[in-house]
C-alpha positions as a printed Julia matrix, in Angstrom:
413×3 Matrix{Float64}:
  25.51   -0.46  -30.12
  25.05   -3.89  -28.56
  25.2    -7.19  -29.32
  22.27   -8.9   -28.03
  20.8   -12.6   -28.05
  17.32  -13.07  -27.62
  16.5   -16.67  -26.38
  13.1   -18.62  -26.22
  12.12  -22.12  -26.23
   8.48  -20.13  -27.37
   9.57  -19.44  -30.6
   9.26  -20.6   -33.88
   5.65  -22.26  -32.71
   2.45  -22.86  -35.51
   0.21  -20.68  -32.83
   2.51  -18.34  -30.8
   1.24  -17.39  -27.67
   2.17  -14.1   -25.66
   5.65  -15.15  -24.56
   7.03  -15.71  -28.01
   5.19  -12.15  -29.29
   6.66  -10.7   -26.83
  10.6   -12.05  -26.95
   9.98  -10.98  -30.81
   8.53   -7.88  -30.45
  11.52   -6.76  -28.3
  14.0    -8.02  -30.47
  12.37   -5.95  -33.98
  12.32   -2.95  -31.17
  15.83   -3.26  -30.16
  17.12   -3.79  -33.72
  15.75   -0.61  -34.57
  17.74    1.2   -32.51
  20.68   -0.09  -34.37
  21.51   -2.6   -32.28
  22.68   -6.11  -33.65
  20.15   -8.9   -32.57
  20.14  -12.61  -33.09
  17.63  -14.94  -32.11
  17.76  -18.42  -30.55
  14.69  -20.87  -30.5
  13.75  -24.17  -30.66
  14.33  -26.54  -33.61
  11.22  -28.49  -33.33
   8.97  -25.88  -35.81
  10.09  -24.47  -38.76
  11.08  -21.24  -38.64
   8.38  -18.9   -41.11
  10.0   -15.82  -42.4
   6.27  -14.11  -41.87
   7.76  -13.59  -38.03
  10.26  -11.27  -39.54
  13.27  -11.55  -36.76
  16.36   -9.41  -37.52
  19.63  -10.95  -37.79
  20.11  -15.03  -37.43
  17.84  -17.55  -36.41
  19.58  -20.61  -33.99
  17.16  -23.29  -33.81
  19.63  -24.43  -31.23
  16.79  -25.23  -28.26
  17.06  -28.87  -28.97
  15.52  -30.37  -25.06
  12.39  -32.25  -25.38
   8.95  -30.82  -23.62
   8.02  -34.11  -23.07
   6.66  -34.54  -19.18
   9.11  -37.49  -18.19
   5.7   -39.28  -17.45
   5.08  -37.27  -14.28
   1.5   -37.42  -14.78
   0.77  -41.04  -15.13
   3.73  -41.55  -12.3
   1.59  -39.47  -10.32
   4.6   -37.08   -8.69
   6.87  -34.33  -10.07
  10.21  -35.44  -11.15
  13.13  -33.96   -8.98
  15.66  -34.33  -11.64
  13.36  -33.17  -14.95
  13.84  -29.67  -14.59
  17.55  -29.52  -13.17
  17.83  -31.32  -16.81
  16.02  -28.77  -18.69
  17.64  -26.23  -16.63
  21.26  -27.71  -17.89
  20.22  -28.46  -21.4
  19.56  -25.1   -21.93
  22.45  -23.65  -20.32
  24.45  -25.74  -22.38
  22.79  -24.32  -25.33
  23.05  -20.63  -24.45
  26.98  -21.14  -23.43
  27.61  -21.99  -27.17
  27.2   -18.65  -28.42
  27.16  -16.3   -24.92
  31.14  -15.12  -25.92
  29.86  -13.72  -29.34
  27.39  -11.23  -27.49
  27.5    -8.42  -24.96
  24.26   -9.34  -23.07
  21.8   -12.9   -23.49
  18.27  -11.46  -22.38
  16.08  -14.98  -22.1
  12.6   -15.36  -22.14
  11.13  -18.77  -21.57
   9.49  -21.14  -19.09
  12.59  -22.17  -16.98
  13.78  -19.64  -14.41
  16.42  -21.99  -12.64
  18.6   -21.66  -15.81
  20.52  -18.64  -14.53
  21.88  -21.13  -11.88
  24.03  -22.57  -14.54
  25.18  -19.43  -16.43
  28.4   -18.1   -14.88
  28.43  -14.85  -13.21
  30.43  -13.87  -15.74
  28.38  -13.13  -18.61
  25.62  -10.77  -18.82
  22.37  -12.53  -18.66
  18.83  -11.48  -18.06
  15.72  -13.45  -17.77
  11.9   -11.77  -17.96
   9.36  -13.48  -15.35
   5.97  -14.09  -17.65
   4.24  -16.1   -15.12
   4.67  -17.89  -12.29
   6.6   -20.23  -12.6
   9.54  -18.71   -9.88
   7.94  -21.19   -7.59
   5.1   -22.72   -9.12
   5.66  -26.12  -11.01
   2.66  -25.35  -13.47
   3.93  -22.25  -13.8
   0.39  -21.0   -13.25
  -1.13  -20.44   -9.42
  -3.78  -22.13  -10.18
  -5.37  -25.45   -8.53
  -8.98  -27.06   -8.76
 -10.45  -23.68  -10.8
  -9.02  -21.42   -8.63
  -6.04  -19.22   -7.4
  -3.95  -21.23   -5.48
  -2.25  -19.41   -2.53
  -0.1   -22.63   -1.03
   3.76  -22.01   -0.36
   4.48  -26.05    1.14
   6.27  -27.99   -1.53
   4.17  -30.94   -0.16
   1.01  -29.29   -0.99
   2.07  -28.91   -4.55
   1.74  -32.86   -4.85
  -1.97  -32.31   -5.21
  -1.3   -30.38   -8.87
   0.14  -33.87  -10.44
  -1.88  -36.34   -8.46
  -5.57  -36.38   -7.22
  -4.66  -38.25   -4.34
  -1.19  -38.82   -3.84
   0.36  -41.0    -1.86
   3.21  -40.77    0.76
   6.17  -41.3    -1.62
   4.4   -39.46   -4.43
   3.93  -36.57   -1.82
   7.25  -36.69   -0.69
   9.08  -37.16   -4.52
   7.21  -33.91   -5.46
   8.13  -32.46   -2.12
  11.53  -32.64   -2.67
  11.39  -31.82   -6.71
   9.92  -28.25   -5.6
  12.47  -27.5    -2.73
  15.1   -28.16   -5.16
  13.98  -26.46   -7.85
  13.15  -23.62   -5.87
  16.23  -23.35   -4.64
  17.63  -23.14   -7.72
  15.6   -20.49   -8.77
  16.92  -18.25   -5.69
  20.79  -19.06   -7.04
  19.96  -17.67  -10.44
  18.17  -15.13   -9.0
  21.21  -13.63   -6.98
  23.32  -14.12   -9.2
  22.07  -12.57  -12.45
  19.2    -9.47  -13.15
  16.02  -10.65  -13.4
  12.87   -9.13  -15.26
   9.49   -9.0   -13.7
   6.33   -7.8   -16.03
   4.44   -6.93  -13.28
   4.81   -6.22   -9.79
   2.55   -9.05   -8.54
   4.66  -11.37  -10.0
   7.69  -10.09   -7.35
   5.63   -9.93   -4.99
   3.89  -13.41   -5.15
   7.84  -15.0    -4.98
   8.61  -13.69   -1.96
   5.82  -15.99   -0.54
   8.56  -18.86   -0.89
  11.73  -17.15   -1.85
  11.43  -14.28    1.54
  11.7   -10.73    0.78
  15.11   -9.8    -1.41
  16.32   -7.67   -4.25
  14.57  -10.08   -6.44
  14.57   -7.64   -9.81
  12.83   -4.7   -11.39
   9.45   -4.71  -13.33
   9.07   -3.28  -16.93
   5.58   -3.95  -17.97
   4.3    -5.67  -20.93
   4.71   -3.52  -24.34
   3.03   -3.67  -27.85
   4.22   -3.38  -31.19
   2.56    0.13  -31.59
   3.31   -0.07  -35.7
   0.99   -3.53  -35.81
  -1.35   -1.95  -33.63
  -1.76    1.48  -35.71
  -2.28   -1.18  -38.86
  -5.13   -3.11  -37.38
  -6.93    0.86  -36.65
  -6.59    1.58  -40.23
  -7.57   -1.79  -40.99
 -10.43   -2.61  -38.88
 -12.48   -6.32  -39.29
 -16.11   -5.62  -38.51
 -17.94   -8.13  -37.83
 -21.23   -7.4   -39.72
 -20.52   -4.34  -40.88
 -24.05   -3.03  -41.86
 -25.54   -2.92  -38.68
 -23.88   -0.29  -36.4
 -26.08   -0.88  -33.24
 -24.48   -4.29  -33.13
 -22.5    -4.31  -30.22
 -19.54   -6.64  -30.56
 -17.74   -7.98  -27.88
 -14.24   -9.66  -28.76
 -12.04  -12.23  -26.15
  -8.6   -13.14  -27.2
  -6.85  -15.53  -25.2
  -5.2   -19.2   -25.01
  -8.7   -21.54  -24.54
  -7.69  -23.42  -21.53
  -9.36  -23.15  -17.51
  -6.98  -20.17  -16.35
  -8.16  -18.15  -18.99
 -11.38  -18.11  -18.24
 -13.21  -17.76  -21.48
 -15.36  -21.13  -20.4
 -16.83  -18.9   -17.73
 -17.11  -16.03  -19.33
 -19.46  -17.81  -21.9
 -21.21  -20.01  -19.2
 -22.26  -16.51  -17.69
 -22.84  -14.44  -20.74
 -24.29  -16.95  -23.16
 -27.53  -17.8   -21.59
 -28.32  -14.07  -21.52
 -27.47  -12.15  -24.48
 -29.72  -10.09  -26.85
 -29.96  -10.0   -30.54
 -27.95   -7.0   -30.33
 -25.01   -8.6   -29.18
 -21.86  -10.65  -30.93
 -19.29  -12.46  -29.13
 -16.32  -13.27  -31.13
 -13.79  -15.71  -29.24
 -10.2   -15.29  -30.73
  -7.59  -18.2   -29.53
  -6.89  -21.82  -29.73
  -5.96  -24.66  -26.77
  -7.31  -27.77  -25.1
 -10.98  -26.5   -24.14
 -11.33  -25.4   -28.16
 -13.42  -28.52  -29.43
 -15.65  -28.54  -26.47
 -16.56  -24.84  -26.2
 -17.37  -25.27  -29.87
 -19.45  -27.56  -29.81
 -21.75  -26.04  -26.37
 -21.21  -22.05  -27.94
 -21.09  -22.01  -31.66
 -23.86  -19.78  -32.78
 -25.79  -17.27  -34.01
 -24.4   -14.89  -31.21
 -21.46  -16.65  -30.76
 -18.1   -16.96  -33.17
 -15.1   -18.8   -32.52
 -12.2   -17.74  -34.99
  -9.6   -20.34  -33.85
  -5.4   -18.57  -33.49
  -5.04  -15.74  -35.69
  -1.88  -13.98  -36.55
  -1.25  -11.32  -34.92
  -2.0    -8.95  -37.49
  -5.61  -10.25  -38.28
  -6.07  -10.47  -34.15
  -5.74   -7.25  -33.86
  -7.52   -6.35  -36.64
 -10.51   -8.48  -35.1
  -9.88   -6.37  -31.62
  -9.88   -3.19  -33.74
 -13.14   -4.16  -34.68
 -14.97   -4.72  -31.76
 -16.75   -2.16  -29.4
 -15.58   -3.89  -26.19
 -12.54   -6.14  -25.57
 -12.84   -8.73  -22.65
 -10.22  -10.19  -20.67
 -11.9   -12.84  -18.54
  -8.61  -14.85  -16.85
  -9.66  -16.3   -13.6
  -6.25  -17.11  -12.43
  -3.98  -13.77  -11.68
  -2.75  -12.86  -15.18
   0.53  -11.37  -15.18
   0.41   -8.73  -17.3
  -2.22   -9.22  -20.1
  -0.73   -7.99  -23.62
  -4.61   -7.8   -25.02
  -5.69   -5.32  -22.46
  -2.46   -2.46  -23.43
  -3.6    -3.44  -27.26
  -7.32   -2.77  -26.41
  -6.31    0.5   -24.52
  -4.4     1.87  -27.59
  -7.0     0.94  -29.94
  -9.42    2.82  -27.93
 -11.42    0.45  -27.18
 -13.34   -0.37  -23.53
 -11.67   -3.38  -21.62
 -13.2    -5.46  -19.59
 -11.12   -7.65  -16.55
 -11.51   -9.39  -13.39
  -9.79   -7.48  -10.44
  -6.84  -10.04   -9.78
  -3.1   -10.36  -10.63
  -1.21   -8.09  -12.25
  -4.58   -6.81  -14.42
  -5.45   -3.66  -11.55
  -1.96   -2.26  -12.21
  -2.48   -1.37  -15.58
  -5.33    0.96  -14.96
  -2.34    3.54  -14.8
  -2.2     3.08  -18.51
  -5.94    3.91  -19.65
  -6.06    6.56  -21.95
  -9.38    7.98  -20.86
 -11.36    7.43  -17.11
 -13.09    4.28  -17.12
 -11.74    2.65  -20.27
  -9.94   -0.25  -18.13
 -13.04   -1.86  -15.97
 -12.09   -4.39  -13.53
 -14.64   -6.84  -11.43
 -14.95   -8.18   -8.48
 -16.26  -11.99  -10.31
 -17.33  -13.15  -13.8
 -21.22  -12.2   -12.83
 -20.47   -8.61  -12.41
 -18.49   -8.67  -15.3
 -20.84   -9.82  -17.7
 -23.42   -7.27  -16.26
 -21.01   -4.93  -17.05
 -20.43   -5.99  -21.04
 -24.58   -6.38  -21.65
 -24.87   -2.85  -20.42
 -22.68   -1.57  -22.48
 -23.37   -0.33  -26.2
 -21.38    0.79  -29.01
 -19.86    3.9   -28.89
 -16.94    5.74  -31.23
 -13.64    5.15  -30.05
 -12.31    8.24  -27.79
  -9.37    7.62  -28.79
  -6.97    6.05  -31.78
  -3.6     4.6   -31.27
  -0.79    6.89  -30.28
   2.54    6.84  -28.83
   2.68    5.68  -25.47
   4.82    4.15  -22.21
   3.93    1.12  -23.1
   5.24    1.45  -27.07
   7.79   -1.45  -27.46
  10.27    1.41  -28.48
  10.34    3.04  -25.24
  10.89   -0.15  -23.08
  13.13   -0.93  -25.39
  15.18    1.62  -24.5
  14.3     1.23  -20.33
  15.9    -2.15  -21.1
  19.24   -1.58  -22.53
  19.95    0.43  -19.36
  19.32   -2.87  -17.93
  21.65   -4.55  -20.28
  24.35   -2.18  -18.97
  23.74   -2.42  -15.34
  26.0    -4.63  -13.17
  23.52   -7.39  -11.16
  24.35   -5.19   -7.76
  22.82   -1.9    -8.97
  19.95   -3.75  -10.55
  17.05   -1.63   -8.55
  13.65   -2.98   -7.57
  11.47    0.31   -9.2
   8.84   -0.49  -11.62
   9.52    0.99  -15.11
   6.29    1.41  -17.42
């Protein structure tokens, strides 16, 4: 048995988003191989019982999100994130002695450069933020391929100017930097294998970590397929199409319902699952007839929703990492609908019959794909499966136990 310390900034949060699901799902998976599990999150949200965590809650994550005024300033700080970086550490280093291994999941990479070699610490990789400042790829509505530090100026001004150029210049050679250090010097986590192989676009090529893909709580998910929501249940030639997802540009959904929108039939429901900064306004041009926004859900009732639905769509236009929604739709049976970028084409090795995961060369083809389709029965229920939270579990303790030099670079389903 182990003594393990799950750690993310993520969690508690009033709408938890993939990250935090994820950090928790692990540490309910991990418990229940008898290991001993504490949490530590932040202290600005209560903590809800309803997330059912095993062992003690530290709302020790105490640093502020607050953006230092980078925005208005019109450059990226070069000392923000070193601060964040440190805060954290510090944070962490109060309880690291009481555990055998601190596995952290959050939204600043560079914090392994202030953990000492000494104690047993892995990080998971979620997005991109190894090397991108807005942790996303993703510039002016589309991917954003750039490895200069100077060109990142352009994400936090329009039009910078020299000094802004060169402040944000030297904020993402520095942090990058950093990000190399704790890199080398303690395991690292990638959930899918674009994600390693984006970094080495800035960090060179290197034994930069192992992947373990993305994993679902397959208890919640055999629930929801016992415990289907159907949207209007009497009419079984409705064909309802359900998109889960943060509502923000990188996501997509705005496109997705530009496209689609204009040319659906009367035999056709689009539910839209998710909260975020694009909510109001895609409310107020969607809301319908045809259309249905249900705002966050808990977890439970999303995937109750997505148990419900004939078709699940995934419509991210920036390269996802390694979508939770699509290994949920997959399990549930259900047909799953992508764009072909990221980390998305990898999981086609997870479909559980031939054609189930569809992915598209652009949104147009897409949504010709989803108004083609039509209900069907499921071909298959949920079932045990690589991607069960139990079995990475399991792939992760070895991990755990691994000293940083023998850390491999294989991907582990």
């Amino acid at each position: 048995m182990m003594k393990i310390l799950i750690v993310s900034e993520d969690v508690p949060h009033p709408s938890m988003g993939g990250l935090g699901q994820h950090a928790v799902t692990l540490a309910k998976a991990l418990a229940r191989q008898g290991h001993q599990v504490d949490f530590m999150g932040n202290g600005r949200h209560a903590y809800d019982p309803i997330i059912g965590l095993p062992g003690r809650f530290f709302s020790e994550l105490r640093w502020r999100f607050g953006g230092w005024k980078e925005t208005g300033l019109g450059f990226y700080n070069p000392l923000r994130r070193l601060v964040i970086a440190r805060a954290l550490a510090r944070a962490i280093l109060t309880r690291a002695g009481n555990y055998d291994v601190i596995h952290y999941h959050g939204h600043a990479p560079d914090v392994a450069a202030f953990i000492p070699s000494t104690i047993n610490f892995v990080q998971s990789r979620h997005d991109q933020g190894a090397d991108c400042l807005s942790h996303t790829r993703f510039r002016n509505g589309a991917i954003c391929n750039e490895t200069s530090p100077r060109a990142c100026a352009g994400c936090i001004s329009d039009n910078p100017n020299f000094i802004q150029t060169a402040l944000s210049a030297m904020a993402v050679r520095h942090y990058r930097a950093r990000v190399v250090e704790a890199f080398r010097r303690h395991k690292t986590i990638f959930v899918s294998d674009m994600l390693r192989r984006n970094l080495t676009r800035t960090a060179g090529p290197g034994d930069w970590g192992v992947v373990v893909h993305n994993f679902i709580d397959l208890g919640a998910v055999e629930s929801a397929a016992n415990n289907p929501f159907r949207l209007l249940p009497g009419d079984p030639e409705l064909l309802v199409v359900a998109v889960a997802g943060k509502l923000y540009p990188p996501k997509g959904v705005d496109k997705f319902l530009e496209e689609i929108a204009p040319r659906l039939d009367k035999a056709t429901r689009v539910v839209i699952l998710g909260d975020g900064p694009q909510e109001s306004a895609l409310r107020s041009r969607f809301t319908g007839a045809q259309i249905t926004f249900m705002g966050w859900r808990e977890r439970g009732k999303a995937l109750e929703l997505l148990a419900g639905a004939d078709l699940i769509v995934v419509p991210s236009v920036c390269e996802e990492s390694c979508a939770t929604t699509i290994f949920e739709g997959l399990t549930l049976g259900k047909l799953v609908f992508a764009l072909d970028r990221g980390g998305t084409p990898e999981l086609g090795q997870y479909a559980m019959f031939p054609g189930q995961l569809q992915v598209f060369p652009d949104m147009a083809s897409l949504t010709a794909g989803v108004l083609a389709s039509r209900p069907y029965p499921n071909q298959s229920g949920y079932s045990p499966s690589k991607w069960n939270a139990d079995v990475a579990a399991s792939r992760i303790v070895d991990i755990y136990r691994m000293p940083c030099k023998k850390l491999g670079t294989g991907t582990t389903p």
